[in-house]
Coordinates of C-alpha atoms and ligand atoms in Angstrom, one line a residue:
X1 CA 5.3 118.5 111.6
X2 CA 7.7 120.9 109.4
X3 CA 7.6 122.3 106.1
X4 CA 10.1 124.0 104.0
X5 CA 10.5 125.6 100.7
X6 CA 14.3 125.3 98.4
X7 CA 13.9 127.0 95.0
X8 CA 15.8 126.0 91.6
X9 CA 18.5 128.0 89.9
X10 CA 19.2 128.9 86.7
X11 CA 22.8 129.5 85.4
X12 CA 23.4 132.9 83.7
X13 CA 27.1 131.8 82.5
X14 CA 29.7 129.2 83.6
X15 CA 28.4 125.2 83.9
X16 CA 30.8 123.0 83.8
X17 CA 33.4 125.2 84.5
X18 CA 32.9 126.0 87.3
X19 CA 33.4 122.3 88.3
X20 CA 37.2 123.5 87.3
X21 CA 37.3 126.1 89.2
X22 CA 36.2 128.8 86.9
X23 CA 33.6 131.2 87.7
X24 CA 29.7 130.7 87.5
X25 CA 27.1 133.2 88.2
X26 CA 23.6 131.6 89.1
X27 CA 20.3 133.4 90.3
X28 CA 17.6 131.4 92.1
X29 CA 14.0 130.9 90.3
X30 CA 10.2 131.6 91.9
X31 CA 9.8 127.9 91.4
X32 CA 11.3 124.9 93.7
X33 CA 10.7 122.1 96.1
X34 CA 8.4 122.2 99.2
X35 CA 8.8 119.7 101.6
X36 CA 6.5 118.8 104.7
X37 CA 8.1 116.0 107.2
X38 CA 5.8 114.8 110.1
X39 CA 6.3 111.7 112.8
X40 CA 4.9 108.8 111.6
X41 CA 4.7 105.0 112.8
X42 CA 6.4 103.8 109.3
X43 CA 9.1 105.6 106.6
X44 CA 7.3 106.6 103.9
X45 CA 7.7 108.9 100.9
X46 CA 5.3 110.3 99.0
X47 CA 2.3 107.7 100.4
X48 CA 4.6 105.1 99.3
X49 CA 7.3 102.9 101.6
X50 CA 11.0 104.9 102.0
X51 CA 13.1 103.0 100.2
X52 CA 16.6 105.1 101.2
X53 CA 18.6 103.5 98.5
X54 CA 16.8 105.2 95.6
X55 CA 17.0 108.5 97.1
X56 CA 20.0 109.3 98.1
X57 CA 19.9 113.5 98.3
X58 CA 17.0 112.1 101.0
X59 CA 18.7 109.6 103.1
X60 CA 22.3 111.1 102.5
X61 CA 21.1 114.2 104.9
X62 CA 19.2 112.2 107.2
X63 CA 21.8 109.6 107.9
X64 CA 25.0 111.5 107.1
X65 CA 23.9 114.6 107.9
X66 CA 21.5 115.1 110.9
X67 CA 22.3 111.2 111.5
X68 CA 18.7 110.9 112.3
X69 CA 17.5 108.1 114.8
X70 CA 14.5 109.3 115.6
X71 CA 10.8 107.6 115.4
X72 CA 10.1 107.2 111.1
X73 CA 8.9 110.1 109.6
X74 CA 6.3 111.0 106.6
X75 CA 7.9 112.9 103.6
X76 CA 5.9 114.9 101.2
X77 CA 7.7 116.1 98.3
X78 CA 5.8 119.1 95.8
X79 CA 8.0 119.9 93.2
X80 CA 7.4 122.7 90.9
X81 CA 10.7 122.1 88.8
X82 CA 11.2 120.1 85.9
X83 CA 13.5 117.4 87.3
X84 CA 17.1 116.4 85.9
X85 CA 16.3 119.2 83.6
X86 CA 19.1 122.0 85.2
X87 CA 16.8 123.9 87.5
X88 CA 18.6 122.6 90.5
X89 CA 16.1 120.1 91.8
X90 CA 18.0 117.7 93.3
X91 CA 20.2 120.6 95.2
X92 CA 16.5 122.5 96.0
X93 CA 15.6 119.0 97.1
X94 CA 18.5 118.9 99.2
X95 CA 18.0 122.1 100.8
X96 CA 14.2 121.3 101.5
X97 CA 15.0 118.5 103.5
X98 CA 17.5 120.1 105.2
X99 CA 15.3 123.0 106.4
X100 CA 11.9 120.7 107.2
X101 CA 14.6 118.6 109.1
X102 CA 16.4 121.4 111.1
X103 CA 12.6 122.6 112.0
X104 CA 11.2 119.6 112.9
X105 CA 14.5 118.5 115.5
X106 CA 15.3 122.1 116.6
X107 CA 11.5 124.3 116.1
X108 CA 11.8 127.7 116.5
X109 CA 15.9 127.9 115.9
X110 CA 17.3 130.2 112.6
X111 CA 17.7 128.0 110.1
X112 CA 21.9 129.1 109.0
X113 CA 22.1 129.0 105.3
X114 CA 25.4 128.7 105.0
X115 CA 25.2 125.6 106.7
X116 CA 22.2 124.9 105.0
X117 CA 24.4 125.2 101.7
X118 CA 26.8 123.0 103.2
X119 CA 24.6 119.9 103.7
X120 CA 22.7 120.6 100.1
X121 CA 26.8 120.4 99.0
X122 CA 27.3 117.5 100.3
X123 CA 24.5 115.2 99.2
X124 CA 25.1 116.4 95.8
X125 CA 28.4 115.5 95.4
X126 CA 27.5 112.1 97.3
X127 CA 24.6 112.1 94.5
X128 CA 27.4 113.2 91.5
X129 CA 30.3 110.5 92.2
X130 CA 32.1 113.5 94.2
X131 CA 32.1 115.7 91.2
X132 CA 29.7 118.6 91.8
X133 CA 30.1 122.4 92.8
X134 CA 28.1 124.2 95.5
X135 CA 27.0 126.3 92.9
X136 CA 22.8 124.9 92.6
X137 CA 23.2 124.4 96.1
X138 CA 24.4 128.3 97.3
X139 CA 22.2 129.9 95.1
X140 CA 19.2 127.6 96.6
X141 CA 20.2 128.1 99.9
X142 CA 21.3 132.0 99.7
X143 CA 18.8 133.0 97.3
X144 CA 19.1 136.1 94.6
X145 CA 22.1 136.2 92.5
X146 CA 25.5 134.2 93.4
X147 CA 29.0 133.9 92.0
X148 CA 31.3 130.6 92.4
X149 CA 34.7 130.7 91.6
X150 CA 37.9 128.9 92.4
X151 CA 38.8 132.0 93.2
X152 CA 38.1 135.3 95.2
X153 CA 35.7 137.5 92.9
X154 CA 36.4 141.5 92.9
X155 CA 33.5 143.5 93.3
X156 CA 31.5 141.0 94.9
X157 CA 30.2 139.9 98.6
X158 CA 32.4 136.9 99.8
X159 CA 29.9 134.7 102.0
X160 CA 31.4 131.2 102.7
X161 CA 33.9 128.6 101.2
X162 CA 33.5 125.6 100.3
X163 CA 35.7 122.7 99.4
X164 CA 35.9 118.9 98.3
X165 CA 37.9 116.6 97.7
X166 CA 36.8 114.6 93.8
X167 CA 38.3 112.2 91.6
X168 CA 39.8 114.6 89.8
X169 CA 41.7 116.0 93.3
X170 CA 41.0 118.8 95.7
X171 CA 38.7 121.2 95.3
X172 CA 38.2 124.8 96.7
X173 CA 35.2 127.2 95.9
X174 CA 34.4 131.2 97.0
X175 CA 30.8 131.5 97.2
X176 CA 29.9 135.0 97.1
X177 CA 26.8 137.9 96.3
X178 CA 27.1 139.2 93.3
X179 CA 26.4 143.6 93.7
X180 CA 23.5 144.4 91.4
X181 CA 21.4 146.2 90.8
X182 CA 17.5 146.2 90.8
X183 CA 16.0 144.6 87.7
X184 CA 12.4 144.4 87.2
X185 CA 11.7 145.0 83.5
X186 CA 13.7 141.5 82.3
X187 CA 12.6 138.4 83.1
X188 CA 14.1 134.7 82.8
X189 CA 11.9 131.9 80.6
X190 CA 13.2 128.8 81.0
X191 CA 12.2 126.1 78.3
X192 CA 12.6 122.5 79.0
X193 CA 13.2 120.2 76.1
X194 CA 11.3 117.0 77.4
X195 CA 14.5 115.2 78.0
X196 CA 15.9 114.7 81.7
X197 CA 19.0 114.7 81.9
X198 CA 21.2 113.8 84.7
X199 CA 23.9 116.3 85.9
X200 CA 26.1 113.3 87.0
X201 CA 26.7 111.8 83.7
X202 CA 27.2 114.9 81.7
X203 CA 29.7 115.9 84.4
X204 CA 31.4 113.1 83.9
X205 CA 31.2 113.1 80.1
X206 CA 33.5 116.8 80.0
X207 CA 35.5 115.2 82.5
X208 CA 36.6 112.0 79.7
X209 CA 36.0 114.8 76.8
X210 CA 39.2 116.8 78.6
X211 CA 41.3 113.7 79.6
X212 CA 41.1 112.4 76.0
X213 CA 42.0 116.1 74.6
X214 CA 42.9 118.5 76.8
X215 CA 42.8 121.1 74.0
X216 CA 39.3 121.7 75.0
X217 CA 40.4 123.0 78.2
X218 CA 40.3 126.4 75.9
X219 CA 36.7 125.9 75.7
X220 CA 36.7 126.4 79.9
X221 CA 39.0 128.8 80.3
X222 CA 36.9 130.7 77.4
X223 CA 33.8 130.2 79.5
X224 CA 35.7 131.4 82.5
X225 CA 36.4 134.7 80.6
X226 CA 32.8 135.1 79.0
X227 CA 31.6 134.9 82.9
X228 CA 33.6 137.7 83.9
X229 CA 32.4 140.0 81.0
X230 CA 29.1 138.8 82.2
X231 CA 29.1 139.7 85.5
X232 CA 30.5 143.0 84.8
X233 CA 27.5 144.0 82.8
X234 CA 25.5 142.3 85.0
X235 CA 26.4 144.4 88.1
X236 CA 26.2 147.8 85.6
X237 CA 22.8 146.7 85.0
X238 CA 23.7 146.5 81.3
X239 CA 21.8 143.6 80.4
X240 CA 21.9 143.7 76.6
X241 CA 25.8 143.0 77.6
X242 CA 24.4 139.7 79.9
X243 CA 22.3 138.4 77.0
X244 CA 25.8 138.8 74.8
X245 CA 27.4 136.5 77.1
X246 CA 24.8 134.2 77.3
X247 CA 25.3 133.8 73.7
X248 CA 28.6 133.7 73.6
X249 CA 28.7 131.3 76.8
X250 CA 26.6 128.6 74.9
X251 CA 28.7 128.3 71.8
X252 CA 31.8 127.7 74.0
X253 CA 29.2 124.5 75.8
X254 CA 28.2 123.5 72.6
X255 CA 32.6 122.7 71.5
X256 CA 32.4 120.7 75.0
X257 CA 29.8 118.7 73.4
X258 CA 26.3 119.4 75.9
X259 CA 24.2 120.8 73.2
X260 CA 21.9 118.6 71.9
X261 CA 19.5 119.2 68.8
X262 CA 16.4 119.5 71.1
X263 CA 18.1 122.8 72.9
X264 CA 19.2 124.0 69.7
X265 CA 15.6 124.6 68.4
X266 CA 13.9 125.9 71.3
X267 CA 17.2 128.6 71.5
X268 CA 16.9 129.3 68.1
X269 CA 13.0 129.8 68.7
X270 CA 13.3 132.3 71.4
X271 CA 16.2 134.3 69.7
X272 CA 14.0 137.1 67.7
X273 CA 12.6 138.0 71.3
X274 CA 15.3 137.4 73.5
X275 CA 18.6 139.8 74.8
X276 CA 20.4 136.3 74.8
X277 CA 19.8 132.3 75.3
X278 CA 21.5 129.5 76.2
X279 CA 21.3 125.8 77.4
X280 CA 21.2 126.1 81.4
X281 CA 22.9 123.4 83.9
X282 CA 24.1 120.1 82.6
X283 CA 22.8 120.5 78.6
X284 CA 22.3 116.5 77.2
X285 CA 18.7 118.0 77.1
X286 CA 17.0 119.7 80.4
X287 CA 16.3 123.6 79.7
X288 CA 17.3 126.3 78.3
X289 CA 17.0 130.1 79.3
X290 CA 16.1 133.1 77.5
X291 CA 17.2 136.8 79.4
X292 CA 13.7 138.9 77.7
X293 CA 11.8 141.7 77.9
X294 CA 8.9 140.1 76.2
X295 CA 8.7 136.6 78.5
X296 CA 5.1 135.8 76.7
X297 CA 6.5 136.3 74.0
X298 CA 9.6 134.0 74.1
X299 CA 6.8 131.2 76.2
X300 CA 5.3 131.1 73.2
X301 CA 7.9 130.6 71.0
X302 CA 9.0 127.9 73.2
X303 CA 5.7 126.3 73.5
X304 CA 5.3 126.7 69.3
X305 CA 8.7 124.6 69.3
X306 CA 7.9 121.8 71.2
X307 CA 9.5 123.0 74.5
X308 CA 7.3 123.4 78.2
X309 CA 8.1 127.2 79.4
X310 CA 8.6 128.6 82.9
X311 CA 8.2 132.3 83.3
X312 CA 10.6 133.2 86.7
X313 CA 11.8 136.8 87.4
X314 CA 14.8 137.6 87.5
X315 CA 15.9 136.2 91.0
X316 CA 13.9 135.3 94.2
X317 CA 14.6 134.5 97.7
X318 CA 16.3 131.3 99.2
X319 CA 15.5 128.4 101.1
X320 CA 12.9 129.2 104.2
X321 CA 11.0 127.4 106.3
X322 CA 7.4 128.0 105.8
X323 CA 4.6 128.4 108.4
X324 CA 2.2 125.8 109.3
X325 CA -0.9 125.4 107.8
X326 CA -3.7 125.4 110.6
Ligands
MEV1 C1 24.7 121.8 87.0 O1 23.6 122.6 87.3 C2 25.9 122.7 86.9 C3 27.2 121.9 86.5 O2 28.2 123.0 86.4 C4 27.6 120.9 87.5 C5 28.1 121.5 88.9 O3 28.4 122.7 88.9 O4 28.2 120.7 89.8 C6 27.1 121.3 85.2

């Protein structure tokens, strides 16, 4: 038996473009995906019968990956993420799997999470009609806060590359550490709107948006910008200047069209309390995230406006493979 733990992200600044190359800065949550895999005499998921074809992140690293022919195995899935709501579950999914699955065939041997990141990569864009960034998938795998870009980012710790090859052509990502430094009196509250959303379709949505006007491309290249005035107050600790680019990061994603009136209200809710908000991940619903002092404050307001809160600090640690319960 094996059991591992991914956690979900939450994008500071720079969804969607980021899938053009532009930068993205992500930090990993407290919550995620635990999974436990054990031998077993049948598949089965969740007490139920595997049925591969409706999980794909699953069966994509088992048979593409690891290409796994060993005896069937057990899967127990606890998810502490909203799903298809921009945490990153499917990518913390991803990672789990990876992990329990590197355990169970190899015990004992370092789990590399740059290879980890790899794999989680890879079943997402298999998951996302080959268009998806490593970006939920680094910052599961890595842990604490990470910068994608197209290109190399000054100032911050280069860790892998990663590249693919979509519909839209090749590819190519630096996936770094962002330098910060320690921040322990602001805290992240995520609210989620009710409404999943997958990543997939509103990936695909910009992608039609910029073919049929590619005036909007502005609207990326803007959020490229914003990112880069993010980060820079981010890594001076200056976080009034990260909640202004929040801000100003989710009026550029609501001219690409990801908003939706559901994410509207809960940001406009957590405002009054909040050093800046924005959708996070896909928009189309999913969640949004407040940067606070005051995160009971902002749950609250959240909860007042119809919305389901997640306190998370600031970032956390990466995927791991936990101990076994005796
Ligand atoms: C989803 O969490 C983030 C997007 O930028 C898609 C991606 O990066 O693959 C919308």
């Amino acid at each position: 038996m094996a059991r591992a733990f991914a956690p979900g992200k939450c994008i500071l600044f720079g969804e969607h473009a980021v899938v053009y190359g532009q930068p993205a800065v992500a930090v990993s949550i407290n919550a995620g995906v635990e999974i436990c895999v054990k031998r077993s005499d049948s598949w089965v998921l969740e007490g139920m019968p595997f049925e591969p074809s409706r999980h794909p992140h699953i069966s994509h690293i088992l048979d593409d990956i690891f290409q796994y022919s060993g005896v069937p195995l057990e899967i127990d899935v606890k998810s502490g993420l909203f799903s298809a709501a921009g945490l990153g579950s499917s990518a913390a999914l991803s990672n789990a799997m990876g992990a329990a699955l590197h355990e169970l065939t190899n015990p004992g041997e370092k789990l590399d999470l740059i290879s980890l990141a790899r794999m989680g990569h890879s079943a997402e864009a298999n998951a996302q009609k080959g268009r998806a960034s490593p970006t939920d998938t680094a910052t599961s795998a890595l842990g604490g806060c990470i910068v994608v870009s197209g290109n190399r980012v000054k100032g911050a710790e280069h860790v892998f590359d990663a590249k693919l090859e979509t519909p839209d052509g090749s590819r190519t990502w630096s996936i770094s550490r962002a330098v910060i430094p320690e921040i322990d009196d602001v805290w992240l509250v995520l609210g989620f709107t009710g409404i999943g959303s997958p990543t997939g379709k509103m990936v695909a949505g910009v992608s039609k948006l910029l073919k049929e006007d590619p005036q909007k491309m502005v609207e990326i290249e803007a959020i490229g910008a914003i990112t880069n005035a993010g980060l820079k107050a981010l890594s001076e600790g200056h976080m009034e200047g990260v909640g202004e680019a929040m801000d100003a990061c989710h009026e550029r994603l609501r001219n690409i069209g990801v908003s939706c009136p559901e994410l509207e209200s809960l940001i406009t809710a957590a405002k009054g309390h909040s050093l800046g908000a924005k959708l996070t991940g896909a928009g189309g619903g999913g969640c949004m995230v407040s940067l606070t002092r005051e995160p009971k404050r902002v749950a609250e307001c959240i909860e007042i406006a119809g919305g389901r809160p997640l306190i998370s600090k600031f970032s956390s640690g990466g995927a791991r493979i936990l101990k076994q319960e005796n």
